[in-house]
Coordinates of C-alpha atoms (C1' of nucleotides) in Angstrom, one line a residue:
Chain A
M1 CA 17.4 48.2 30.8
S2 CA 15.0 47.3 28.1
K3 CA 15.8 44.2 26.1
V4 CA 15.7 46.1 22.8
T5 CA 17.9 49.2 22.1
V6 CA 17.8 51.2 18.9
I7 CA 20.8 53.4 18.3
A8 CA 19.2 56.2 16.2
T9 CA 18.0 59.8 16.6
E10 CA 14.7 61.1 15.4
N11 CA 16.6 62.3 12.3
S12 CA 17.0 58.8 11.1
W13 CA 14.3 57.1 9.2
M14 CA 13.9 53.5 10.1
E15 CA 11.5 51.0 8.5
G16 CA 8.8 49.6 10.7
E17 CA 9.4 46.1 9.4
A18 CA 13.1 46.3 10.5
L19 CA 12.0 47.2 14.1
R20 CA 9.4 44.4 14.0
Q21 CA 12.1 41.9 13.0
L22 CA 14.4 43.2 15.7
K23 CA 11.8 42.7 18.4
L24 CA 10.9 39.3 17.1
A25 CA 14.6 38.2 17.3
A26 CA 14.9 39.8 20.8
N27 CA 12.2 37.3 22.0
L28 CA 14.0 34.2 20.9
P29 CA 14.7 31.7 23.8
G30 CA 17.9 32.6 25.5
M31 CA 18.1 36.1 24.0
V32 CA 19.2 38.7 26.5
R33 CA 19.5 41.9 24.5
A34 CA 19.1 43.1 20.9
V35 CA 20.5 46.3 19.4
G36 CA 19.5 48.0 16.2
L37 CA 22.3 50.2 14.7
P38 CA 21.4 53.3 12.7
D39 CA 21.8 51.4 9.4
L40 CA 19.1 48.9 10.5
H41 CA 17.0 47.6 7.6
P42 CA 14.8 44.6 7.0
G43 CA 16.3 41.3 5.9
K44 CA 14.8 37.9 5.2
G45 CA 13.1 37.6 8.6
I46 CA 16.2 38.9 10.4
P47 CA 17.1 42.6 10.4
V48 CA 20.5 43.7 9.0
G49 CA 22.5 46.3 11.0
A50 CA 21.9 44.6 14.4
A51 CA 23.6 42.8 17.3
F52 CA 22.2 40.1 19.5
Y53 CA 23.5 38.9 22.9
S54 CA 22.2 35.5 24.1
E55 CA 23.1 33.0 26.8
G56 CA 23.1 29.2 26.5
M57 CA 22.0 29.3 22.9
I58 CA 23.2 30.6 19.6
Y59 CA 21.2 31.3 16.4
P60 CA 23.1 30.6 13.2
H61 CA 20.3 32.2 11.1
L62 CA 20.9 35.5 12.9
V63 CA 24.4 35.5 11.5
G64 CA 23.1 34.6 8.1
N65 CA 24.7 32.9 5.1
D66 CA 27.6 35.3 4.6
I67 CA 29.6 34.3 7.8
G68 CA 32.8 36.3 8.0
C69 CA 31.7 39.1 5.7
G70 CA 33.6 42.3 6.3
M71 CA 35.7 45.2 5.2
G72 CA 39.4 45.3 4.5
L73 CA 41.4 48.5 3.8
W74 CA 44.8 48.7 2.1
L75 CA 47.1 51.6 1.7
T76 CA 48.7 51.4 -1.8
D77 CA 52.0 52.8 -3.0
Q78 CA 50.2 54.7 -5.8
K79 CA 50.1 58.5 -5.5
A80 CA 46.4 59.5 -5.8
H81 CA 47.0 62.5 -8.1
K82 CA 49.0 60.4 -10.6
F83 CA 46.4 57.6 -10.7
K84 CA 45.2 57.2 -14.3
I85 CA 41.5 56.3 -13.8
D86 CA 40.5 55.4 -17.4
K87 CA 43.6 53.2 -17.8
A88 CA 42.8 51.5 -14.5
V89 CA 39.2 50.9 -15.4
K90 CA 40.3 49.1 -18.6
K91 CA 42.7 46.9 -16.7
L92 CA 40.3 45.9 -14.0
D93 CA 38.7 42.8 -15.5
G94 CA 38.4 39.0 -15.0
F95 CA 38.0 38.9 -11.3
E96 CA 35.0 36.6 -11.5
A97 CA 37.3 33.8 -12.7
P98 CA 39.0 31.7 -10.1
W99 CA 42.2 33.1 -8.8
A100 CA 45.2 31.7 -10.7
G101 CA 47.4 31.6 -7.6
D102 CA 48.1 28.7 -5.2
S103 CA 44.9 28.6 -3.1
A104 CA 45.9 25.4 -1.3
A105 CA 49.1 27.1 -0.1
E106 CA 47.2 30.2 1.1
L107 CA 44.6 28.1 2.9
D108 CA 47.4 26.1 4.6
A109 CA 49.2 29.2 5.7
A110 CA 45.9 30.5 7.1
D111 CA 45.6 27.3 9.1
L112 CA 42.6 26.2 7.0
P113 CA 42.1 22.8 5.2
T114 CA 43.7 23.1 1.8
D115 CA 40.5 21.8 0.1
L116 CA 38.2 24.3 1.9
W117 CA 36.1 26.0 -0.9
P118 CA 39.3 26.8 -2.9
Y119 CA 37.7 27.7 -6.2
A120 CA 35.9 30.8 -4.8
L121 CA 38.9 32.2 -3.0
G122 CA 39.8 35.6 -4.3
T123 CA 36.3 36.3 -5.8
I124 CA 34.2 39.2 -4.7
G125 CA 30.7 37.7 -5.1
S126 CA 27.6 39.7 -5.7
G127 CA 25.0 41.7 -3.8
N128 CA 26.6 44.6 -1.9
H129 CA 30.1 43.3 -2.2
F130 CA 32.8 45.3 -4.0
A131 CA 36.4 46.3 -4.3
E132 CA 36.8 50.0 -4.4
F133 CA 39.8 52.4 -5.0
Q134 CA 39.5 55.5 -2.8
T135 CA 41.4 58.6 -1.9
I136 CA 41.4 60.7 1.3
E137 CA 38.7 63.3 1.2
T138 CA 39.2 65.0 4.6
I139 CA 41.3 64.3 7.7
V140 CA 39.3 65.1 10.8
N141 CA 41.7 63.9 13.5
K142 CA 45.3 64.2 12.3
D143 CA 46.9 62.6 15.3
A144 CA 44.7 59.5 15.0
F145 CA 45.2 59.4 11.2
D146 CA 49.0 59.5 11.6
E147 CA 48.9 57.0 14.4
A148 CA 47.0 54.6 12.2
G149 CA 49.9 54.8 9.7
L150 CA 47.8 56.3 6.9
E151 CA 49.1 58.8 4.3
K152 CA 47.2 61.6 2.9
G153 CA 48.0 61.6 -0.8
Q154 CA 47.9 57.9 -1.5
L155 CA 45.4 55.6 -3.2
Y156 CA 43.5 53.2 -1.0
L157 CA 41.7 49.9 -1.7
L158 CA 38.6 48.9 0.3
V159 CA 37.4 45.4 -0.1
H160 CA 33.9 44.2 1.0
S161 CA 33.4 40.5 0.7
G162 CA 32.8 37.4 2.8
S163 CA 32.9 33.6 2.8
R164 CA 31.0 33.1 -0.5
G165 CA 29.5 29.7 -0.9
L166 CA 31.4 28.4 2.1
G167 CA 29.3 30.4 4.6
E168 CA 26.2 29.6 2.7
S169 CA 26.9 25.9 2.9
I170 CA 27.5 26.1 6.7
L171 CA 24.2 27.9 7.2
R172 CA 22.3 25.6 4.9
R173 CA 23.6 22.6 6.8
H174 CA 22.1 24.1 10.0
V175 CA 18.8 25.3 8.5
D176 CA 18.1 22.0 6.8
R177 CA 18.0 20.3 10.1
Y178 CA 17.0 23.1 12.6
A179 CA 15.3 25.8 10.5
G180 CA 15.2 28.9 12.7
L181 CA 15.9 27.0 15.9
G182 CA 19.1 27.7 17.8
L183 CA 21.8 25.4 19.1
S184 CA 22.3 24.8 22.8
E185 CA 25.7 25.3 24.3
G186 CA 27.4 22.0 25.2
T187 CA 25.9 20.0 22.3
T188 CA 27.9 18.5 19.5
D189 CA 26.0 20.4 16.8
F190 CA 26.8 23.7 18.7
D191 CA 30.5 22.9 18.7
E192 CA 30.5 21.8 15.1
Y193 CA 28.7 25.0 13.9
I194 CA 31.1 27.2 15.9
R195 CA 34.1 25.2 14.4
R196 CA 32.8 25.7 10.9
H197 CA 31.8 29.3 11.5
D198 CA 35.3 30.2 12.8
Q199 CA 36.8 28.6 9.7
A200 CA 34.5 30.7 7.5
V201 CA 35.5 33.9 9.4
R202 CA 39.2 33.1 8.7
W203 CA 38.3 32.2 5.1
G204 CA 36.7 35.6 4.7
V205 CA 39.8 37.4 6.0
L206 CA 41.9 35.4 3.5
N207 CA 39.4 36.0 0.7
R208 CA 39.6 39.8 1.2
R209 CA 43.4 39.6 1.2
I210 CA 43.6 37.6 -2.0
I211 CA 41.0 39.9 -3.7
A212 CA 43.2 42.9 -2.7
R213 CA 46.3 41.2 -4.1
R214 CA 44.5 40.5 -7.4
F215 CA 43.4 44.1 -7.7
L216 CA 46.8 45.5 -6.8
D217 CA 48.5 43.0 -9.1
A218 CA 46.2 44.0 -12.0
L219 CA 47.5 47.6 -11.7
G220 CA 51.1 46.8 -10.7
L221 CA 50.7 48.3 -7.3
N222 CA 51.8 47.2 -3.8
G223 CA 49.7 47.6 -0.7
K224 CA 49.8 47.3 3.0
S225 CA 46.8 46.0 5.0
K226 CA 45.6 48.7 7.4
L227 CA 42.5 47.0 8.9
D228 CA 40.2 44.1 8.5
V229 CA 36.8 44.2 10.2
C230 CA 34.2 41.4 10.2
H231 CA 30.5 42.4 10.5
N232 CA 28.8 39.0 10.3
S233 CA 29.7 36.6 13.1
V234 CA 28.9 35.1 16.5
T235 CA 31.5 35.2 19.1
A236 CA 31.9 34.3 22.8
S237 CA 31.2 37.4 25.0
G238 CA 31.1 37.4 28.7
K239 CA 28.8 34.6 29.9
G240 CA 27.1 34.3 26.4
W241 CA 27.3 34.9 22.7
L242 CA 27.3 38.0 20.6
H243 CA 25.8 37.7 17.2
R244 CA 26.5 40.5 14.7
K245 CA 24.5 40.7 11.5
G246 CA 25.7 43.7 9.5
A247 CA 27.3 45.2 12.7
A248 CA 31.0 46.2 13.0
P249 CA 32.8 45.5 16.3
S250 CA 33.5 48.6 18.5
D251 CA 36.0 46.7 20.6
Q252 CA 38.6 45.7 18.0
G253 CA 40.3 49.0 16.9
L254 CA 39.6 51.3 14.0
V255 CA 36.6 50.6 11.7
V256 CA 35.7 51.7 8.1
I257 CA 32.1 52.5 7.7
P258 CA 31.4 52.7 3.9
G259 CA 28.6 54.8 2.5
S260 CA 27.0 53.9 -0.8
R261 CA 29.2 53.9 -4.0
G262 CA 28.1 57.6 -4.4
S263 CA 29.0 58.8 -1.0
L264 CA 32.0 59.1 1.3
S265 CA 33.3 56.3 3.5
Y266 CA 34.3 57.0 7.1
L267 CA 37.2 55.8 9.1
V268 CA 36.2 56.0 12.7
A269 CA 37.6 55.3 16.2
P270 CA 35.2 53.5 18.5
D271 CA 34.7 55.6 21.6
Q272 CA 35.3 53.6 24.8
S273 CA 33.3 50.7 23.5
P274 CA 30.2 51.3 25.7
D275 CA 28.0 48.3 26.0
I276 CA 24.8 50.2 25.2
S277 CA 25.4 49.1 21.6
L278 CA 26.6 45.5 22.4
W279 CA 30.1 46.6 21.4
S280 CA 28.9 47.1 17.9
L281 CA 28.6 49.9 15.2
A282 CA 26.8 50.4 11.9
H283 CA 28.5 48.5 9.1
G284 CA 27.4 50.9 6.3
A285 CA 24.7 53.2 5.2
G286 CA 22.0 50.5 5.2
R287 CA 19.5 49.9 2.4
K288 CA 16.7 52.4 2.0
W289 CA 14.9 50.4 -0.7
K290 CA 14.4 46.7 -1.2
R291 CA 16.4 45.2 -4.0
S292 CA 13.1 44.3 -5.8
D293 CA 11.9 48.0 -5.6
A294 CA 15.1 49.7 -6.8
R295 CA 14.6 49.0 -10.5
A296 CA 11.1 50.6 -10.6
K297 CA 12.0 53.5 -8.4
L298 CA 14.9 54.3 -10.7
A299 CA 13.0 53.8 -14.0
R300 CA 14.0 57.2 -15.3
Y301 CA 17.7 56.3 -15.1
R302 CA 19.7 54.4 -17.6
V303 CA 22.6 52.1 -16.9
A304 CA 25.0 54.8 -18.2
D305 CA 23.6 57.3 -15.6
L306 CA 24.6 54.8 -12.9
T307 CA 28.2 54.0 -14.0
K308 CA 29.3 57.4 -12.8
T309 CA 28.2 58.7 -9.4
N310 CA 27.5 62.2 -8.1
L311 CA 30.9 62.2 -6.5
G312 CA 32.4 61.5 -9.9
G313 CA 33.3 57.9 -9.1
R314 CA 33.2 55.2 -11.7
V315 CA 31.2 52.0 -11.1
I316 CA 32.2 48.9 -13.0
C317 CA 29.0 46.8 -12.9
E318 CA 27.9 45.0 -16.1
D319 CA 25.1 43.2 -14.3
K320 CA 22.1 45.4 -15.3
D321 CA 19.9 44.4 -12.4
L322 CA 22.6 44.7 -9.8
I323 CA 23.6 48.2 -10.8
F324 CA 20.0 49.4 -10.1
E325 CA 19.8 47.4 -6.9
E326 CA 23.1 48.9 -5.7
A327 CA 22.5 52.5 -6.9
P328 CA 23.4 55.1 -4.3
K329 CA 19.8 56.2 -4.1
A330 CA 18.8 52.8 -2.9
Y331 CA 20.9 53.4 0.3
K332 CA 20.3 55.7 3.3
D333 CA 22.4 58.8 3.9
I334 CA 25.7 57.7 5.5
S335 CA 26.3 61.1 7.1
Q336 CA 23.2 60.6 9.1
V337 CA 24.2 57.1 10.2
I338 CA 27.6 58.6 11.3
A339 CA 25.9 61.5 13.0
D340 CA 23.7 59.1 15.0
L341 CA 26.7 57.0 16.1
E342 CA 28.3 60.3 17.2
A343 CA 25.2 61.4 19.0
F344 CA 25.3 58.2 21.1
G345 CA 29.0 58.8 21.9
L346 CA 30.0 55.6 20.1
I347 CA 32.6 56.9 17.6
K348 CA 34.9 59.7 16.6
V349 CA 35.5 60.3 12.9
I350 CA 39.2 60.2 11.9
A351 CA 38.9 60.7 8.1
T352 CA 36.7 60.4 5.2
F353 CA 37.4 58.6 1.9
R354 CA 36.1 59.3 -1.6
P355 CA 35.4 56.4 -4.0
I356 CA 37.2 56.6 -7.3
I357 CA 36.6 53.3 -8.9
T358 CA 34.2 50.6 -7.6
Y359 CA 34.4 47.2 -9.1
K360 CA 31.3 45.1 -8.7
T361 CA 31.2 42.6 -11.6
R362 CA 32.0 42.3 -15.3
R363 CA 29.5 39.4 -15.5
R364 CA 26.5 40.4 -17.6
Chain B
dA1 C1' 23.8 36.5 0.2
dT2 C1' 24.5 31.9 -3.0
dG3 C1' 30.8 27.7 -7.8
dT4 C1' 23.2 32.1 -7.8
dC5 C1' 19.4 27.1 -11.9
dC6 C1' 16.3 22.5 -12.8

DNA sequence: ATGTCC
């Protein structure tokens, strides 16, 4: 088997730079295999939408700064057809401010130090992060849908966020000393990175939970957590270590693969977890355009054109640069990403979700 | 991606 695998059909466009970055990372010392998922796109030297399996070494810069980033899905007690969208949009505000709840108690309950980055807990952050209310668009596999405990006519909340400044601080601590070099198994620094990384992963899970609680509280709703899937991490796997950078796990149950804010999201069941993809799936549509290019390419659009998507969804994003960078057109076609995963026998689609309100930021 | 910047 070749060292580099790309999970994509000829129907998927993939940037040459992303493939170059993938091959470069595949040749790092100790690297055994590298996989590009169909949402592969260039990052800062490291491609996003990729999984890397190494032995004897780990590479913190392959995981990146947002250790523990992922997707959480909540089923709310709100009937979708009775949901008052305009009213909700007005109520959704102030999530940039620190959460007013008892962060120390939540951290303690999550088995984390009570002073671990408490001020950012419950905040979404920026970039591609969001909290989004969704409804069921289509049910493809009713048995699996029912088995997952999902309900057709309800409102859902999807949260995409990570470990905020905590993960950033952990990566910076490593990079300041080692730059792009890896850490050897059995060393103190290796163990210390893994310890901090694991904390950041748990912090990310807790962050998504508190974000969800804030959003549900703001609208007077209750919600049940249905899944939480991390797509930036490094974990022990077999004799070595599996790095996922913008890659969802295919060996931990159901996964939500979100599209852009103007396309559907997909709930999928990983199919058998074949190791061709290093037990990984795409984590989203993947960027088509660099952030720095989006503004120029969308010059004919105004902010008002971007606050409502082609699917009729509302986007709350008062940061003018960010709304261009995150416009649906800046992303690849999620249906092609899904089709490629299906073509490789990696997933079965259970249902699709339609975005109703996406909250990015009220910060100008 | 970033308590995002001195």
